[in-house]
Coordinates of C-alpha atoms and ligand atoms in Angstrom, one line a residue:
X1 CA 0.0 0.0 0.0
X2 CA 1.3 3.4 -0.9
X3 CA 1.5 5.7 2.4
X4 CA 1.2 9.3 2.8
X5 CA 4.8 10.5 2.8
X6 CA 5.2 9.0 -1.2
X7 CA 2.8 11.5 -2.1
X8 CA 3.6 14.9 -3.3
X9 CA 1.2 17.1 -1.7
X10 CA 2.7 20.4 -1.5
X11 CA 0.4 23.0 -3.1
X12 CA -2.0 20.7 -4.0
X13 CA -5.4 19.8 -3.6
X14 CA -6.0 16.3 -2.2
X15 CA -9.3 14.8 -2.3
X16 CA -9.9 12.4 1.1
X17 CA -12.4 9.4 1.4
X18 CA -13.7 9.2 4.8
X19 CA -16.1 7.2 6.4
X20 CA -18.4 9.9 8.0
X21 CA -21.2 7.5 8.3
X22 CA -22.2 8.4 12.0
X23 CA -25.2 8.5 14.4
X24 CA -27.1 11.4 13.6
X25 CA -30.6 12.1 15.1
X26 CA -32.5 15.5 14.7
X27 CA -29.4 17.3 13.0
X28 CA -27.4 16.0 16.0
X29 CA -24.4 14.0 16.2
X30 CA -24.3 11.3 18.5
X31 CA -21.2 9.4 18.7
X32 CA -18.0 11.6 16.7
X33 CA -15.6 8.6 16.9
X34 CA -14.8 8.4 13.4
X35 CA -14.6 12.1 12.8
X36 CA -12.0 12.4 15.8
X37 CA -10.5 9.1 13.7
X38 CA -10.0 11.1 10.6
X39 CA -8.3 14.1 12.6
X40 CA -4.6 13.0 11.9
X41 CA -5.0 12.5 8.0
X42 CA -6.1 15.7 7.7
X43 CA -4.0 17.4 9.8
X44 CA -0.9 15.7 8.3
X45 CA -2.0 17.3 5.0
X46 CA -2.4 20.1 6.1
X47 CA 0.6 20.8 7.4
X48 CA 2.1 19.4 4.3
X49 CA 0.5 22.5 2.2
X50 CA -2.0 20.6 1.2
X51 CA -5.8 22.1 0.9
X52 CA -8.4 19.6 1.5
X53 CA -11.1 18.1 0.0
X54 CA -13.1 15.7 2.5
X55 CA -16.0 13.2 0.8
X56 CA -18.1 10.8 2.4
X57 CA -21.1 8.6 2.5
X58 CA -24.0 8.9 5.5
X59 CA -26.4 6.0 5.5
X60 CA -28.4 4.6 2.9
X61 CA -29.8 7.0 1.1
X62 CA -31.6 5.7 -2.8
X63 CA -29.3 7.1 -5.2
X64 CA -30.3 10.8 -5.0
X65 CA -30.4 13.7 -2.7
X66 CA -31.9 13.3 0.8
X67 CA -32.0 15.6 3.7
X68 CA -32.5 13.1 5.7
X69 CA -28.9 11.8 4.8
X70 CA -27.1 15.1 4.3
X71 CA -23.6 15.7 5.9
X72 CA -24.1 19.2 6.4
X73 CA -23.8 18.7 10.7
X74 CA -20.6 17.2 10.2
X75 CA -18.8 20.6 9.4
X76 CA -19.6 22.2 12.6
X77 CA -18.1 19.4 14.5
X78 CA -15.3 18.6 13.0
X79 CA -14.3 22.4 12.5
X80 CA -14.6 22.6 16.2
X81 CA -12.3 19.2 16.2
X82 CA -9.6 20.5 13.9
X83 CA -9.4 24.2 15.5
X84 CA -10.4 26.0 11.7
X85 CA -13.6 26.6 9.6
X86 CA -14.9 23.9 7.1
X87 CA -17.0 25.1 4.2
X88 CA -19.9 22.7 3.4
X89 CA -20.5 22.4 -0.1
X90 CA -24.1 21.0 -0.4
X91 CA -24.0 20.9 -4.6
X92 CA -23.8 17.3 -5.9
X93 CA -20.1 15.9 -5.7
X94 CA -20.2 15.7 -9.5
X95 CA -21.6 18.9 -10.6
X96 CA -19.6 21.8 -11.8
X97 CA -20.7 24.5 -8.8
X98 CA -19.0 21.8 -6.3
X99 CA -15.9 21.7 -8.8
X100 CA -16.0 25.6 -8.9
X101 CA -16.3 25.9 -5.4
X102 CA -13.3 23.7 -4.6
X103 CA -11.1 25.7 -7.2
X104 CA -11.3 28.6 -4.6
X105 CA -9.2 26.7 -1.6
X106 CA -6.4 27.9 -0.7
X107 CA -3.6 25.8 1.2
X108 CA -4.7 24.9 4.7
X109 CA -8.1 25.1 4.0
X110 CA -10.2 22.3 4.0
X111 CA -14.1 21.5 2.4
X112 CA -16.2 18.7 2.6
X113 CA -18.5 17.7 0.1
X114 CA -22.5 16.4 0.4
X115 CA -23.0 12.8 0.7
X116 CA -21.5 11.0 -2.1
X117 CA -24.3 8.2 -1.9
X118 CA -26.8 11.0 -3.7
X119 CA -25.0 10.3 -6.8
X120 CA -26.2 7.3 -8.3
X121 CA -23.2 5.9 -9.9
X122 CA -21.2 6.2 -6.5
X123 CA -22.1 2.4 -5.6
X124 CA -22.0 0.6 -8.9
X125 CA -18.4 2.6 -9.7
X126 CA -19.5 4.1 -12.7
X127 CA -16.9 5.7 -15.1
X128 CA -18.3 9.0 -15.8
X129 CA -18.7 9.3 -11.9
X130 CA -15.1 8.5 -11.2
X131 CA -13.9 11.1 -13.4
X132 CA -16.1 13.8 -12.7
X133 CA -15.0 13.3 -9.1
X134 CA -11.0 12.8 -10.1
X135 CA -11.1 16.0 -11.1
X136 CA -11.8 17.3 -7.6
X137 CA -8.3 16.5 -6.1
X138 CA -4.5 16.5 -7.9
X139 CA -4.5 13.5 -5.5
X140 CA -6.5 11.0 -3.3
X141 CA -6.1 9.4 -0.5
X142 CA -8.5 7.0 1.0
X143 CA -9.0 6.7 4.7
X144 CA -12.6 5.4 5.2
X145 CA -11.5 2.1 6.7
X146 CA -14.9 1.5 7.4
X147 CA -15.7 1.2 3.9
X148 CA -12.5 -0.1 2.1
X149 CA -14.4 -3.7 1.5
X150 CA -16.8 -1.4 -1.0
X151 CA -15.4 -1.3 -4.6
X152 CA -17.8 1.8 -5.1
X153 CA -16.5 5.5 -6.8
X154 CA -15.2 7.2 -4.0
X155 CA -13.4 4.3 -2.5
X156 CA -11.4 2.4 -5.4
X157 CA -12.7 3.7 -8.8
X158 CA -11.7 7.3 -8.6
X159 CA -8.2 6.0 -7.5
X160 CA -7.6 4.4 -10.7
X161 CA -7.4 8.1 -11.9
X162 CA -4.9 10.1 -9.8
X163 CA -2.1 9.8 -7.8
X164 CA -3.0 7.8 -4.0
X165 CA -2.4 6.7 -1.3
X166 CA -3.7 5.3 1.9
X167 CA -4.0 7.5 4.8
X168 CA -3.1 7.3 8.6
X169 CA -6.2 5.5 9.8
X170 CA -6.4 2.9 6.8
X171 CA -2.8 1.6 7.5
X172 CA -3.1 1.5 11.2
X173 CA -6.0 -1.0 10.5
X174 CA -4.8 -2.8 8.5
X175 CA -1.7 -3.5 10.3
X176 CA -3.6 -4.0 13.4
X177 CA -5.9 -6.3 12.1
X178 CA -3.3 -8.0 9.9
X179 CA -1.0 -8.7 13.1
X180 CA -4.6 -11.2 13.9
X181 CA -4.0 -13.6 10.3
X182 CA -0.5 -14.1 11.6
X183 CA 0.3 -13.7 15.3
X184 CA 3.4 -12.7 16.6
X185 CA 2.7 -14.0 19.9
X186 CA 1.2 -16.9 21.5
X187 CA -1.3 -18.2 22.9
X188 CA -3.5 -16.9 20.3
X189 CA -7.1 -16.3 21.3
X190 CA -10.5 -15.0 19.7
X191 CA -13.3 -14.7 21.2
X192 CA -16.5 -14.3 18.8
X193 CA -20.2 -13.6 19.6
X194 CA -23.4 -11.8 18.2
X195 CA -26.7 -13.2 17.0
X196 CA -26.2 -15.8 14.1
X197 CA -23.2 -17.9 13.2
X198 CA -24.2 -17.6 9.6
X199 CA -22.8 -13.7 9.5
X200 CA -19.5 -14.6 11.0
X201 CA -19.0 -18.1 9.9
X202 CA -16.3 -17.4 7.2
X203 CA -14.1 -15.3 10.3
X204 CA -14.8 -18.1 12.2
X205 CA -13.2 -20.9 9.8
X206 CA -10.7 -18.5 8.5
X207 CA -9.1 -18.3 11.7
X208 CA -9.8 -21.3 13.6
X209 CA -6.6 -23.2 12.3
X210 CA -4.5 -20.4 13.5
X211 CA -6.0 -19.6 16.8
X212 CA -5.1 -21.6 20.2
X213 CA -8.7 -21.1 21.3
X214 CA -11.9 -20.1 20.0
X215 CA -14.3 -18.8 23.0
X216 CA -17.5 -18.3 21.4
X217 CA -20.8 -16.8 23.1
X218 CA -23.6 -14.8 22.1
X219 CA -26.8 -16.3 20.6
X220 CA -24.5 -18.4 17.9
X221 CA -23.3 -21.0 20.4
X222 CA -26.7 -22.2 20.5
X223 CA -26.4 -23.6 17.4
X224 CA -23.4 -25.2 18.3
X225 CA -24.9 -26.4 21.5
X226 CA -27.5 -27.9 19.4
X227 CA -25.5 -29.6 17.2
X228 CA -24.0 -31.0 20.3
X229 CA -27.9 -32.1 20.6
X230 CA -28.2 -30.3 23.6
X231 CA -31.6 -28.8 24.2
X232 CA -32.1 -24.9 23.7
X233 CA -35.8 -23.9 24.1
X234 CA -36.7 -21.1 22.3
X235 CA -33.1 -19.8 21.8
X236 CA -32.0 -18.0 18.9
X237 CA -30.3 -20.6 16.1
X238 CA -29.9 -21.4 12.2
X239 CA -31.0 -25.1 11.9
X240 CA -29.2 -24.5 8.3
X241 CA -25.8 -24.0 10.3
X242 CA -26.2 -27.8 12.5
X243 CA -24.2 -29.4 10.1
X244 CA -21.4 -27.0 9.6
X245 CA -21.1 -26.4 13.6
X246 CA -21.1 -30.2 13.6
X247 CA -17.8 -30.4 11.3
X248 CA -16.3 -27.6 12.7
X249 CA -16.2 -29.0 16.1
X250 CA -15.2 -32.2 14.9
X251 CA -12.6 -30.7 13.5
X252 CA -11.6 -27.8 16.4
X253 CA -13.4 -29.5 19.3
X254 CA -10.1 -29.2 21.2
X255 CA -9.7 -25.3 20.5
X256 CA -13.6 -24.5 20.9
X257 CA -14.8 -22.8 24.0
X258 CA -18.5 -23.0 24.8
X259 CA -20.5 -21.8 27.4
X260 CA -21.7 -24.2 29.7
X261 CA -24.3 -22.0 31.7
X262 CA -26.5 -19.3 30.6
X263 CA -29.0 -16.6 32.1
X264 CA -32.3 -17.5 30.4
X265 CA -34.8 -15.5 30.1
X266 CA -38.8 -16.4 29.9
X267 CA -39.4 -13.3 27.3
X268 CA -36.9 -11.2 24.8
X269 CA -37.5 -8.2 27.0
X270 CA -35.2 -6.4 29.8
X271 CA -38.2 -6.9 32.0
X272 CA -38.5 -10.8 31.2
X273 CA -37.7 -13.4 35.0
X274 CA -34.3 -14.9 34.6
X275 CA -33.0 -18.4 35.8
X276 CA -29.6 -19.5 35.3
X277 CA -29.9 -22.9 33.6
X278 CA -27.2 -25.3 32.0
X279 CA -26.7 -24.1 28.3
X280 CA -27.4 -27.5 27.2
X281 CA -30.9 -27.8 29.2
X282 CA -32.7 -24.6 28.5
X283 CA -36.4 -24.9 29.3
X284 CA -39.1 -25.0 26.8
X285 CA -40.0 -21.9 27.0
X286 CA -36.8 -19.9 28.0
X287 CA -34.2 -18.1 25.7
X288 CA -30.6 -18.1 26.4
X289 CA -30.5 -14.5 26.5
X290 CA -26.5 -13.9 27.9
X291 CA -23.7 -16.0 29.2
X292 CA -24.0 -17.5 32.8
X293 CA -21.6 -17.0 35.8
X294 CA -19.8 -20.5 35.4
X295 CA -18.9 -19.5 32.0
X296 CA -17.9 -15.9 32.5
X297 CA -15.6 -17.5 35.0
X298 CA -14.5 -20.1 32.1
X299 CA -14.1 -17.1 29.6
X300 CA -12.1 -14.7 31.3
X301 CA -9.4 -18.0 32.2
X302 CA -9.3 -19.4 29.2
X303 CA -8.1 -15.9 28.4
X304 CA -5.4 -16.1 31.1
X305 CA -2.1 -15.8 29.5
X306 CA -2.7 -14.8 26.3
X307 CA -0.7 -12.8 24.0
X308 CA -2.4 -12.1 21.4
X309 CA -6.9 -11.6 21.0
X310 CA -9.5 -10.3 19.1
X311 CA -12.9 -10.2 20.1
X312 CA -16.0 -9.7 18.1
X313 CA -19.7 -9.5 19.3
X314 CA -21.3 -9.3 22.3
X315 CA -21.9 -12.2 24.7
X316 CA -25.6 -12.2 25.3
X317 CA -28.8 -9.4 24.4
X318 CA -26.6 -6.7 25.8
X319 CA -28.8 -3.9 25.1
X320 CA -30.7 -4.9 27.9
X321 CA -29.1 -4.1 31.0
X322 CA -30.6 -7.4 32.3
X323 CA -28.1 -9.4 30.3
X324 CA -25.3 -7.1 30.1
X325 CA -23.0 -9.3 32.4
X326 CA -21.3 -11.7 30.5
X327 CA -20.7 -9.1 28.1
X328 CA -19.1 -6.3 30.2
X329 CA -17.2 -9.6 31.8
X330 CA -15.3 -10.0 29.1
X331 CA -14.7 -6.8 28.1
X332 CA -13.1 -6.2 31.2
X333 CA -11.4 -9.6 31.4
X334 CA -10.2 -8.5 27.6
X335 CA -9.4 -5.0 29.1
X336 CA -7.3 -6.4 32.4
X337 CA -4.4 -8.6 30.4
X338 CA -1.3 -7.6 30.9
X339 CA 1.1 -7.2 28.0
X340 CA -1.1 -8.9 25.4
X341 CA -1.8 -7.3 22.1
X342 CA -5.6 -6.4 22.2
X343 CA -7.9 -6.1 19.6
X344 CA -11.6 -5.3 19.3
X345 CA -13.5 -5.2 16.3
X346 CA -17.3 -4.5 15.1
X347 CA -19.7 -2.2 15.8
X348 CA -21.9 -3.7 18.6
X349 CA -18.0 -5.1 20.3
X350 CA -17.1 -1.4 20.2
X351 CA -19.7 0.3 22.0
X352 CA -20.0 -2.3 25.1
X353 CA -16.6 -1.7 25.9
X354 CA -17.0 1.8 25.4
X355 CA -20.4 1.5 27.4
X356 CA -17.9 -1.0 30.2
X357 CA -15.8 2.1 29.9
X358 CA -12.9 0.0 29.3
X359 CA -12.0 1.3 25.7
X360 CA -8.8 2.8 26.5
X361 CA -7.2 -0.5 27.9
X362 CA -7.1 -2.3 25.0
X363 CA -4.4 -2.1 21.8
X364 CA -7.1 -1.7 19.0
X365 CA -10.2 -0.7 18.4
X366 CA -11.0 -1.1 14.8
X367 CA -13.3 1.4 12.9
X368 CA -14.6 -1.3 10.2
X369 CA -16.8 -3.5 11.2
X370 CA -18.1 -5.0 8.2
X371 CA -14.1 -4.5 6.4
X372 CA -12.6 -6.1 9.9
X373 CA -14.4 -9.0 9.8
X374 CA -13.9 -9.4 5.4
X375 CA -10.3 -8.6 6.3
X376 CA -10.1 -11.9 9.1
X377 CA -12.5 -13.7 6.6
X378 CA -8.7 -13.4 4.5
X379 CA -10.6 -11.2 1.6
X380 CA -8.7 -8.4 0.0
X381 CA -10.5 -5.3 0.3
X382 CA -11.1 -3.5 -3.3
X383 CA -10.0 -0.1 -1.4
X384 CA -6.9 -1.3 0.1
X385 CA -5.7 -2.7 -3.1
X386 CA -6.7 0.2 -4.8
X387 CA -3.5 1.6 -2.7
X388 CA -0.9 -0.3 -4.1
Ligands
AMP401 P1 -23.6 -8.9 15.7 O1 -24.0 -7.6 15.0 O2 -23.6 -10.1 14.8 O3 -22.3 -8.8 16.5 O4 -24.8 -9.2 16.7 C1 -25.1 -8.4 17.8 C2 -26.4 -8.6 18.2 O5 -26.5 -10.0 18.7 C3 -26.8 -7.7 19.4 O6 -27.9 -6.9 19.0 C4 -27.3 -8.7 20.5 O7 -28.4 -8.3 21.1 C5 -27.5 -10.0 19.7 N1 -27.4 -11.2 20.6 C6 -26.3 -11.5 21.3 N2 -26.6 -12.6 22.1 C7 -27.9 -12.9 21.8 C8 -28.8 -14.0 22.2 N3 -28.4 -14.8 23.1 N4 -30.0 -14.0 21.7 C9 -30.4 -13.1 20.8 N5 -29.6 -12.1 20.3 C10 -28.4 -12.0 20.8

């Protein structure tokens, strides 16, 4: 991947891909991690003589303007962030009062453009799109690790067409996450949760021969459990996933960590009665709803010792504070290892340790979660090999 110090960005105009795709409710923004992310980029840049030319997507908007999706109370923030103004540009990325309005920046300034997902070529990389954007920038870097697994305009197709490179963010990640394909240090453990085995079951077989152990939690052990033909009740499982689980732990039985115990509940609700019930003799009625005591204890010493761990997914219905537990257990077990290089990755991982308040005591907390878990699936992300 081409980094930022082989570009020539003196008196130039660089346009940046970001990944500004935050919470935003009633004009408000919720959660600015990923602006705060993109901070250093930008500020490199800048102090390189650059001028700036930011561009993002926000949400899922159908292929045409949306005020609903706009950008515009990103500019405010992340002028506040970066100490100077921001000039919004609400035209279309690809029209000629955006291309106008960029010709005026001087060095050290910095724009950022309406949402790129109102132009309807952005995610099927069309041609005349890429080059109407190209001419936006001398040069373009791509940090919006978030979205590096999407071969769309603004991440790989209007790289084709100026000089690049990758920025600050995008490497960090993928060094970080790349250290987790082939660890440096041993014992090597991952610990993987979240509702359905089916949307991390690639991650899950990808790493599996490299790991030492596999802890796994969250309502896709209960497909292994069944497999096992242990009895779940009304827990969440994919019957079409029996079979796999079945191989898998024929295969990794030995590496394979499941919970033995888990805190049912007799309704998906954080008002639902609780019991603690072996995870292989769930009730008819009751839903394994989080981890149970026996196996938080299990969890967190089966992480004992490790050197190296990435954890994706929470262990049970964590957005009930009823079934939090096993959850913040292992973010804080994750949180309290000494010298091991820790890594979290995924959106719902991120915010329960954020919510554990644990987030600065670990090595790595990835942006990406859909481009982590492709880049652990061992999947070459269009946008990263757009760098080279
Ligand atoms: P994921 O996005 O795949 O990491 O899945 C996260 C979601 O899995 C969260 O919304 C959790 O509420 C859900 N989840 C975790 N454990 C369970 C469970 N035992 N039953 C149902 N949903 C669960």
């Amino acid at each position: 991947m081409q980094t930022l110090d082989q570009l020539n960005i003196q008196g130039k105009r660089v346009l940046v891909r970001v990944d500004y795709n935050v919470p935003i409710k009633d004009g408000v923004i919720q959660d600015d991690t990923r602006i705060t992310a993109s901070l250093p980029t930008i500020q490199r840049l800048l102090a390189g003589g650059a001028s700036v030319v930011l561009m993002s997507h926000l949400g899922r908007p159908k292929g045409g303007p949306d005020p609903k999706y706009t950008l515009a109370p990103i500019a405010p923030r992340l002028s506040d962030l970066l100490g100077q103004p921001v000039k919004f540009i609400a035209s279309l990325p690809s029209s000629d009062e955006t291309l106008a309005q960029v010709q005026t920046l001087e060095p050290g300034e910095v724009a950022l453009l309406e949402n790129v997902r109102f132009e309807p070529g952005e995610e099927k990389n069309d041609q005349g799109l890429n080059e109407k954007l190209a001419r936006l920038g001398d040069a373009f870097v791509l940090d919006a690790f978030g979205s590096a697994h999407r071969a769309h305009s603004s991440v790989s197709g209007v790289a084709g067409l100026l000089p690049h490179a990758g920025g600050l963010l995008l490497a960090d990640e993928v060094t970080a996450l790349g250290k987790l394909l082939h660890p440096a240090e041993r014992p090597y453990v991952v610990i993987i949760g979240g509702a359905k085995v089916s949307d991390k079951l690639k991650v899950i077989e990808n790493l599996l021969p490299t790991v030492d152990r596999m802890l796994i939690g969250g309502g896709m052990a209960y497909t292994f459990v069944k497999a096992q033909g242990g009895k779940i009740g009304k827990s969440i499982h994919e019957d079409d996933f029996l079979d796999k689980a079945r191989e898998l732990l024929g295969k990794y039985g030995g590496k394979i960590v499941l919970p033995t115990d888990t805190l049912a509940g007799d309704a998906f609700s954080n008002d639902a009665n609780t019991r603690v019930v072996p995870t292989n003799a769930i009730p008819d009625d009751w839903e394994g709803m989080d981890i149970g005591p026996e196996s938080q204890k299990a969890f967190a010493s089966a992480l004992e010792g490790a050197r190296t761990v990435f954890w994706n997914g929470p262990m049970g219905v964590f957005e009930f504070e009823k079934f939090a537990s096993g959850t913040n257990a292992i973010a804080r077990a994750v949180a309290d290892l000494q010298g091991a290089y820790t890594v979290i990755g995924g959106g719902d991982s991120v915010s329960a340790i954020n919510k554990s308040g644990q987030a600065d005591r670990v090595s790595h907390i990835s942006t990406g979660g859909g481009a982590s878990l492709e880049l652990l699936e061992g999947q070459k992300l269009p946008g990263v090999e757009a760098m080279a």
